PDB file of C-alpha atoms in Angstrom:
ATOM      1  CA  MET A   8      93.148  94.359  84.017  1.00 45.00           C
ATOM      2  CA  ALA A   9      95.687  91.630  83.844  1.00 42.00           C
ATOM      3  CA  ALA A  10      98.780  91.027  85.883  1.00 50.00           C
ATOM      4  CA  GLY A  11     100.736  87.845  85.653  1.00 47.00           C
ATOM      5  CA  PRO A  12     104.234  87.708  87.102  1.00 41.00           C
ATOM      6  CA  ALA A  13     106.790  85.737  85.197  1.00 44.00           C
ATOM      7  CA  GLY A  14     108.183  85.031  88.657  1.00 36.00           C
ATOM      8  CA  GLY A  15     109.483  86.878  91.661  1.00 33.00           C
ATOM      9  CA  THR A  16     109.826  87.019  95.388  1.00 30.00           C
ATOM     10  CA  SER A  17     107.109  88.125  97.707  1.00 31.00           C
ATOM     11  CA  PRO A  18     107.688  91.620  99.063  1.00 32.00           C
ATOM     12  CA  SER A  19     109.029  90.978 102.539  1.00 32.00           C
ATOM     13  CA  GLY A  20     109.677  92.832 105.751  1.00 33.00           C
ATOM     14  CA  THR A  21     107.371  94.881 107.913  1.00 32.00           C
ATOM     15  CA  GLY A  22     104.563  96.955 106.497  1.00 37.00           C
ATOM     16  CA  GLY A  23     105.381 100.255 104.875  1.00 38.00           C
ATOM     17  CA  THR A  24     104.304 103.699 105.938  1.00 36.00           C
ATOM     18  CA  GLY A  25     102.886 105.135 102.737  1.00 39.00           C
ATOM     19  CA  ASP A  26     101.432 108.635 102.766  1.00 40.00           C
ATOM     20  CA  ALA A  27      97.861 107.496 102.233  1.00 43.00           C
ATOM     21  CA  GLY A  28      97.645 105.723 105.620  1.00 45.00           C
ATOM     22  CA  GLY A  29      97.240 102.043 106.461  1.00 46.00           C
ATOM     23  CA  THR A  30      99.742  99.381 107.391  1.00 66.00           C
ATOM     24  CA  GLY A  31     100.356  97.382 104.222  1.00 90.00           C
ATOM     25  CA  ARG A  32     102.700  98.489 101.491  1.00 96.00           C
ATOM     26  CA  VAL A  33     101.736  99.931  98.145  1.00 98.00           C
ATOM     27  CA  PHE A  34     103.844  98.304  95.444  1.00 97.00           C
ATOM     28  CA  LEU A  35     104.126  98.366  91.668  1.00 97.00           C
ATOM     29  CA  HIS A  36     104.307  94.860  90.196  1.00 95.00           C
ATOM     30  CA  PHE A  37     105.174  94.312  86.548  1.00 94.00           C
ATOM     31  CA  THR A  38     106.813  91.981  84.111  1.00 94.00           C
ATOM     32  CA  MET A  39     109.077  94.132  81.939  1.00 96.00           C
ATOM     33  CA  SER A  40     111.151  93.741  78.784  1.00 97.00           C
ATOM     34  CA  LEU A  41     114.855  94.454  78.960  1.00 96.00           C
ATOM     35  CA  ASP A  42     114.286  97.833  77.313  1.00 95.00           C
ATOM     36  CA  GLY A  43     111.684  98.940  79.834  1.00 94.00           C
ATOM     37  CA  PHE A  44     108.290  98.098  78.303  1.00 95.00           C
ATOM     38  CA  ILE A  45     105.466  96.339  80.139  1.00 93.00           C
ATOM     39  CA  ALA A  46     103.224  95.844  77.092  1.00 90.00           C
ATOM     40  CA  ASP A  47     103.448  96.160  73.346  1.00 90.00           C
ATOM     41  CA  ALA A  48     101.908  99.124  71.532  1.00 87.00           C
ATOM     42  CA  ALA A  49      98.489  97.447  71.551  1.00 83.00           C
ATOM     43  CA  GLY A  50      98.692  96.588  75.234  1.00 82.00           C
ATOM     44  CA  GLY A  51      99.499  92.957  74.516  1.00 85.00           C
ATOM     45  CA  LEU A  52     101.540  90.694  76.783  1.00 87.00           C
ATOM     46  CA  ALA A  53     102.153  87.695  74.525  1.00 90.00           C
ATOM     47  CA  TRP A  54     105.843  88.628  74.289  1.00 93.00           C
ATOM     48  CA  ALA A  55     106.262  87.743  77.988  1.00 91.00           C
ATOM     49  CA  ALA A  56     105.106  84.142  77.545  1.00 88.00           C
ATOM     50  CA  GLY A  57     107.342  81.167  76.964  1.00 87.00           C
ATOM     51  CA  PHE A  58     110.106  82.009  79.430  1.00 90.00           C
ATOM     52  CA  THR A  59     110.967  79.827  82.394  1.00 87.00           C
ATOM     53  CA  GLY A  60     110.265  81.640  85.615  1.00 84.00           C
ATOM     54  CA  LEU A  61     109.903  81.181  89.337  1.00 78.00           C
ATOM     55  CA  SER A  62     108.181  78.397  91.193  1.00 75.00           C
ATOM     56  CA  ALA A  63     104.468  78.226  91.838  1.00 81.00           C
ATOM     57  CA  GLU A  64     105.242  78.528  95.552  1.00 78.00           C
ATOM     58  CA  THR A  65     106.968  81.866  95.072  1.00 77.00           C
ATOM     59  CA  VAL A  66     104.210  83.245  92.867  1.00 86.00           C
ATOM     60  CA  THR A  67     101.680  82.088  95.461  1.00 86.00           C
ATOM     61  CA  ALA A  68     103.577  83.970  98.159  1.00 86.00           C
ATOM     62  CA  ILE A  69     103.337  87.193  96.124  1.00 91.00           C
ATOM     63  CA  ILE A  70      99.633  86.729  95.530  1.00 94.00           C
ATOM     64  CA  GLU A  71      98.932  85.959  99.186  1.00 95.00           C
ATOM     65  CA  SER A  72     100.602  89.201 100.253  1.00 95.00           C
ATOM     66  CA  ILE A  73      98.051  91.259  98.326  1.00 97.00           C
ATOM     67  CA  GLY A  74      94.889  92.563  99.947  1.00 98.00           C
ATOM     68  CA  ALA A  75      93.655  94.914  97.219  1.00 98.00           C
ATOM     69  CA  ALA A  76      94.497  96.087  93.710  1.00 97.00           C
ATOM     70  CA  LEU A  77      94.341  99.541  92.136  1.00 97.00           C
ATOM     71  CA  GLY A  78      94.525 100.327  88.446  1.00 94.00           C
ATOM     72  CA  GLY A  79      93.614 103.014  85.971  1.00 91.00           C
ATOM     73  CA  ARG A  80      90.727 103.253  83.540  1.00 89.00           C
ATOM     74  CA  HIS A  81      92.845 102.926  80.396  1.00 83.00           C
ATOM     75  CA  GLY A  82      94.395  99.667  81.551  1.00 81.00           C
ATOM     76  CA  TYR A  83      90.962  98.385  82.545  1.00 83.00           C
ATOM     77  CA  ASP A  84      89.521  99.204  79.115  1.00 79.00           C
ATOM     78  CA  VAL A  85      92.450  97.518  77.346  1.00 76.00           C
ATOM     79  CA  ALA A  86      91.983  94.378  79.447  1.00 78.00           C
ATOM     80  CA  VAL A  87      88.260  94.279  78.768  1.00 75.00           C
ATOM     81  CA  ALA A  88      88.865  94.688  75.030  1.00 71.00           C
ATOM     82  CA  ALA A  89      91.318  91.781  75.224  1.00 71.00           C
ATOM     83  CA  GLY A  90      88.733  89.525  76.814  1.00 70.00           C
ATOM     84  CA  GLY A  91      88.552  90.744  80.382  1.00 66.00           C
ATOM     85  CA  ALA A  92      91.632  88.957  81.699  1.00 64.00           C
ATOM     86  CA  ARG A  93      91.692  88.882  85.512  1.00 77.00           C
ATOM     87  CA  LEU A  94      94.585  89.762  87.775  1.00 86.00           C
ATOM     88  CA  TYR A  95      97.145  86.953  88.081  1.00 86.00           C
ATOM     89  CA  GLY A  96      95.113  84.846  85.700  1.00 82.00           C
ATOM     90  CA  GLY A  97      92.309  84.656  88.246  1.00 86.00           C
ATOM     91  CA  ALA A  98      94.556  83.148  90.929  1.00 89.00           C
ATOM     92  CA  TRP A  99      94.031  86.199  93.141  1.00 93.00           C
ATOM     93  CA  ASP A 100      90.621  87.222  94.432  1.00 92.00           C
ATOM     94  CA  GLY A 101      90.037  90.432  96.323  1.00 95.00           C
ATOM     95  CA  PRO A 102      88.831  94.029  96.043  1.00 96.00           C
ATOM     96  CA  VAL A 103      89.800  95.675  92.765  1.00 95.00           C
ATOM     97  CA  PHE A 104      89.590  99.433  92.340  1.00 96.00           C
ATOM     98  CA  VAL A 105      89.826 101.428  89.108  1.00 94.00           C
ATOM     99  CA  LEU A 106      90.447 105.169  89.197  1.00 95.00           C
ATOM    100  CA  THR A 107      88.549 106.950  86.432  1.00 91.00           C
ATOM    101  CA  HIS A 108      88.083 110.507  85.261  1.00 85.00           C
ATOM    102  CA  ARG A 109      84.812 109.448  83.612  1.00 83.00           C
ATOM    103  CA  PRO A 110      82.567 108.633  86.581  1.00 76.00           C
ATOM    104  CA  GLY A 111      79.459 109.030  84.463  1.00 77.00           C
ATOM    105  CA  ASP A 112      80.610 106.367  82.027  1.00 81.00           C
ATOM    106  CA  VAL A 113      81.500 103.239  83.955  1.00 81.00           C
ATOM    107  CA  PRO A 114      80.492  99.686  83.041  1.00 81.00           C
ATOM    108  CA  ALA A 115      78.396  97.476  85.304  1.00 83.00           C
ATOM    109  CA  ASP A 116      81.248  95.266  86.485  1.00 84.00           C
ATOM    110  CA  PRO A 117      80.493  93.453  89.743  1.00 86.00           C
ATOM    111  CA  ASP A 118      84.189  92.616  90.242  1.00 88.00           C
ATOM    112  CA  VAL A 119      85.414  96.230  90.157  1.00 91.00           C
ATOM    113  CA  THR A 120      84.771  99.356  92.208  1.00 94.00           C
ATOM    114  CA  PHE A 121      85.258 102.539  90.205  1.00 93.00           C
ATOM    115  CA  LEU A 122      86.641 105.570  92.035  1.00 94.00           C
ATOM    116  CA  SER A 123      86.588 109.185  90.818  1.00 91.00           C
ATOM    117  CA  GLY A 124      88.460 111.121  93.481  1.00 91.00           C
ATOM    118  CA  THR A 125      92.156 111.968  93.646  1.00 96.00           C
ATOM    119  CA  LEU A 126      94.866 109.369  93.348  1.00 96.00           C
ATOM    120  CA  ARG A 127      95.777 109.844  97.017  1.00 97.00           C
ATOM    121  CA  GLU A 128      92.157 109.167  97.986  1.00 97.00           C
ATOM    122  CA  ALA A 129      92.054 106.098  95.753  1.00 97.00           C
ATOM    123  CA  VAL A 130      95.225 104.691  97.319  1.00 97.00           C
ATOM    124  CA  GLY A 131      93.768 105.335 100.755  1.00 97.00           C
ATOM    125  CA  THR A 132      90.571 103.505  99.821  1.00 97.00           C
ATOM    126  CA  ALA A 133      92.519 100.530  98.497  1.00 97.00           C
ATOM    127  CA  ARG A 134      94.710 100.384 101.599  1.00 96.00           C
ATOM    128  CA  ALA A 135      91.669 100.407 103.863  1.00 96.00           C
ATOM    129  CA  ALA A 136      90.118  97.588 101.850  1.00 97.00           C
ATOM    130  CA  ALA A 137      93.351  95.593 101.961  1.00 97.00           C
ATOM    131  CA  GLY A 138      92.956  95.091 105.692  1.00 95.00           C
ATOM    132  CA  GLY A 139      96.635  95.502 106.541  1.00 96.00           C
ATOM    133  CA  LYS A 140      97.897  93.531 103.548  1.00 97.00           C
ATOM    134  CA  ASP A 141      99.628  95.044 100.506  1.00 97.00           C
ATOM    135  CA  VAL A 142      98.075  97.027  97.686  1.00 98.00           C
ATOM    136  CA  VAL A 143      99.315  96.168  94.206  1.00 97.00           C
ATOM    137  CA  ILE A 144      99.343  98.911  91.579  1.00 96.00           C
ATOM    138  CA  VAL A 145      98.707  97.763  87.999  1.00 92.00           C
ATOM    139  CA  GLY A 146      98.958 100.023  84.981  1.00 88.00           C
ATOM    140  CA  ALA A 147     101.865 102.136  83.798  1.00 89.00           C
ATOM    141  CA  SER A 148     100.233 105.555  84.079  1.00 90.00           C
ATOM    142  CA  ILE A 149      98.847 105.078  87.566  1.00 93.00           C
ATOM    143  CA  GLY A 150     102.139 103.520  88.651  1.00 93.00           C
ATOM    144  CA  GLN A 151     104.056 106.537  87.379  1.00 92.00           C
ATOM    145  CA  GLN A 152     101.674 108.848  89.199  1.00 92.00           C
ATOM    146  CA  CYS A 153     102.053 106.917  92.459  1.00 94.00           C
ATOM    147  CA  LEU A 154     105.829 107.273  92.214  1.00 93.00           C
ATOM    148  CA  ALA A 155     105.647 110.973  91.389  1.00 91.00           C
ATOM    149  CA  GLN A 156     103.288 111.685  94.313  1.00 93.00           C
ATOM    150  CA  GLY A 157     105.194 109.611  96.856  1.00 93.00           C
ATOM    151  CA  LEU A 158     102.409 107.056  97.221  1.00 96.00           C
ATOM    152  CA  ALA A 159     104.382 103.915  96.333  1.00 96.00           C
ATOM    153  CA  ASP A 160     106.528 102.020  98.834  1.00 97.00           C
ATOM    154  CA  GLU A 161     108.114  99.391  96.603  1.00 97.00           C
ATOM    155  CA  ILE A 162     108.648  98.276  93.007  1.00 97.00           C
ATOM    156  CA  LEU A 163     108.743  94.581  92.130  1.00 95.00           C
ATOM    157  CA  LEU A 164     109.934  93.828  88.592  1.00 95.00           C
ATOM    158  CA  HIS A 165     110.350  90.612  86.642  1.00 94.00           C
ATOM    159  CA  VAL A 166     112.630  91.314  83.686  1.00 96.00           C
ATOM    160  CA  VAL A 167     112.425  88.855  80.798  1.00 95.00           C
ATOM    161  CA  PRO A 168     115.137  88.581  78.144  1.00 96.00           C
ATOM    162  CA  VAL A 169     113.395  90.261  75.224  1.00 96.00           C
ATOM    163  CA  VAL A 170     113.846  93.664  73.608  1.00 96.00           C
ATOM    164  CA  LEU A 171     110.511  94.976  72.349  1.00 95.00           C
ATOM    165  CA  GLY A 172     111.772  98.186  70.767  1.00 95.00           C
ATOM    166  CA  GLY A 173     108.516  99.975  71.529  1.00 94.00           C
ATOM    167  CA  GLY A 174     105.261  99.785  73.426  1.00 93.00           C
ATOM    168  CA  ILE A 175     104.038 100.992  76.818  1.00 91.00           C
ATOM    169  CA  GLN A 176     106.858 102.193  79.055  1.00 91.00           C
ATOM    170  CA  LEU A 177     106.776 101.567  82.775  1.00 90.00           C
ATOM    171  CA  PHE A 178     108.917 104.583  83.586  1.00 87.00           C
ATOM    172  CA  ALA A 179     108.138 107.782  81.717  1.00 78.00           C
ATOM    173  CA  ALA A 180     109.850 111.137  82.136  1.00 70.00           C
ATOM    174  CA  SER A 181     109.023 112.767  85.464  1.00 68.00           C
ATOM    175  CA  ALA A 182     109.521 116.206  86.901  1.00 64.00           C
ATOM    176  CA  ALA A 183     111.829 114.990  89.680  1.00 79.00           C
ATOM    177  CA  PRO A 184     114.046 111.938  90.197  1.00 87.00           C
ATOM    178  CA  VAL A 185     112.725 109.042  92.250  1.00 90.00           C
ATOM    179  CA  THR A 186     115.471 107.496  94.352  1.00 93.00           C
ATOM    180  CA  LEU A 187     115.262 103.765  94.996  1.00 95.00           C
ATOM    181  CA  ARG A 188     117.010 101.442  97.446  1.00 97.00           C
ATOM    182  CA  PRO A 189     117.847  97.986  96.105  1.00 97.00           C
ATOM    183  CA  VAL A 190     116.297  95.282  98.290  1.00 95.00           C
ATOM    184  CA  SER A 191     116.919  92.075  96.351  1.00 92.00           C
ATOM    185  CA  VAL A 192     117.913  90.641  92.974  1.00 92.00           C
ATOM    186  CA  GLU A 193     117.155  87.047  92.099  1.00 89.00           C
ATOM    187  CA  GLN A 194     117.683  84.982  88.964  1.00 89.00           C
ATOM    188  CA  SER A 195     115.372  82.062  88.315  1.00 90.00           C
ATOM    189  CA  GLY A 196     115.235  80.442  84.925  1.00 92.00           C
ATOM    190  CA  ASP A 197     115.055  83.147  82.282  1.00 94.00           C
ATOM    191  CA  VAL A 198     113.685  85.765  84.664  1.00 93.00           C
ATOM    192  CA  THR A 199     115.553  88.332  86.731  1.00 93.00           C
ATOM    193  CA  THR A 200     113.500  89.628  89.656  1.00 92.00           C
ATOM    194  CA  MET A 201     114.409  92.957  91.200  1.00 94.00           C
ATOM    195  CA  ARG A 202     112.799  94.558  94.216  1.00 94.00           C
ATOM    196  CA  TYR A 203     113.337  98.154  95.242  1.00 97.00           C
ATOM    197  CA  ALA A 204     112.141 100.296  98.134  1.00 97.00           C
ATOM    198  CA  VAL A 205     111.174 103.864  97.284  1.00 96.00           C
ATOM    199  CA  GLN A 206     113.207 106.360  99.267  1.00 92.00           C
ATOM    200  CA  ARG A 207     111.166 109.103 100.884  1.00 77.00           C
TER     201      ARG A 207
END
């Protein structure tokens, strides 16, 4: 599971009040192409490299706000196949949870705790482990599910100036609209960072 922001601002303000309990916020954090893709068709992220982004201090602030991470099994498997890239290039260290529908087929990975309950239960587990800090959601499918089930508090996006034309979409069709409140927009180098709060 890899997550590496091209830049951005740390989610700010007081802790959210997500449905799964806890004090920290649950936020989706992705680098995205201008046409809405977070990875190419093979799950690759090489297209996001080579752009000037935000300062190391700002990226550090994002990382320091995170107490736990939650992803899905597909994203985990893709990352392992690509060499087992760690979140934020290894700059972040903390509890990582992966929600799987195959509890009888999980690898022996000492850095990951695999969960097999509902998404709401998984978010609750991650929030408890975060100790009052934020939970970052990585993976398009699990991010979409968190939005659909009202489990996400914020979305933090770093948009880079490239049109992929295909790949893995961050936002797929959903049964109901998800209304967002703009919090901030920031331009730094080639990267536009946008932060939104999810309206309940």
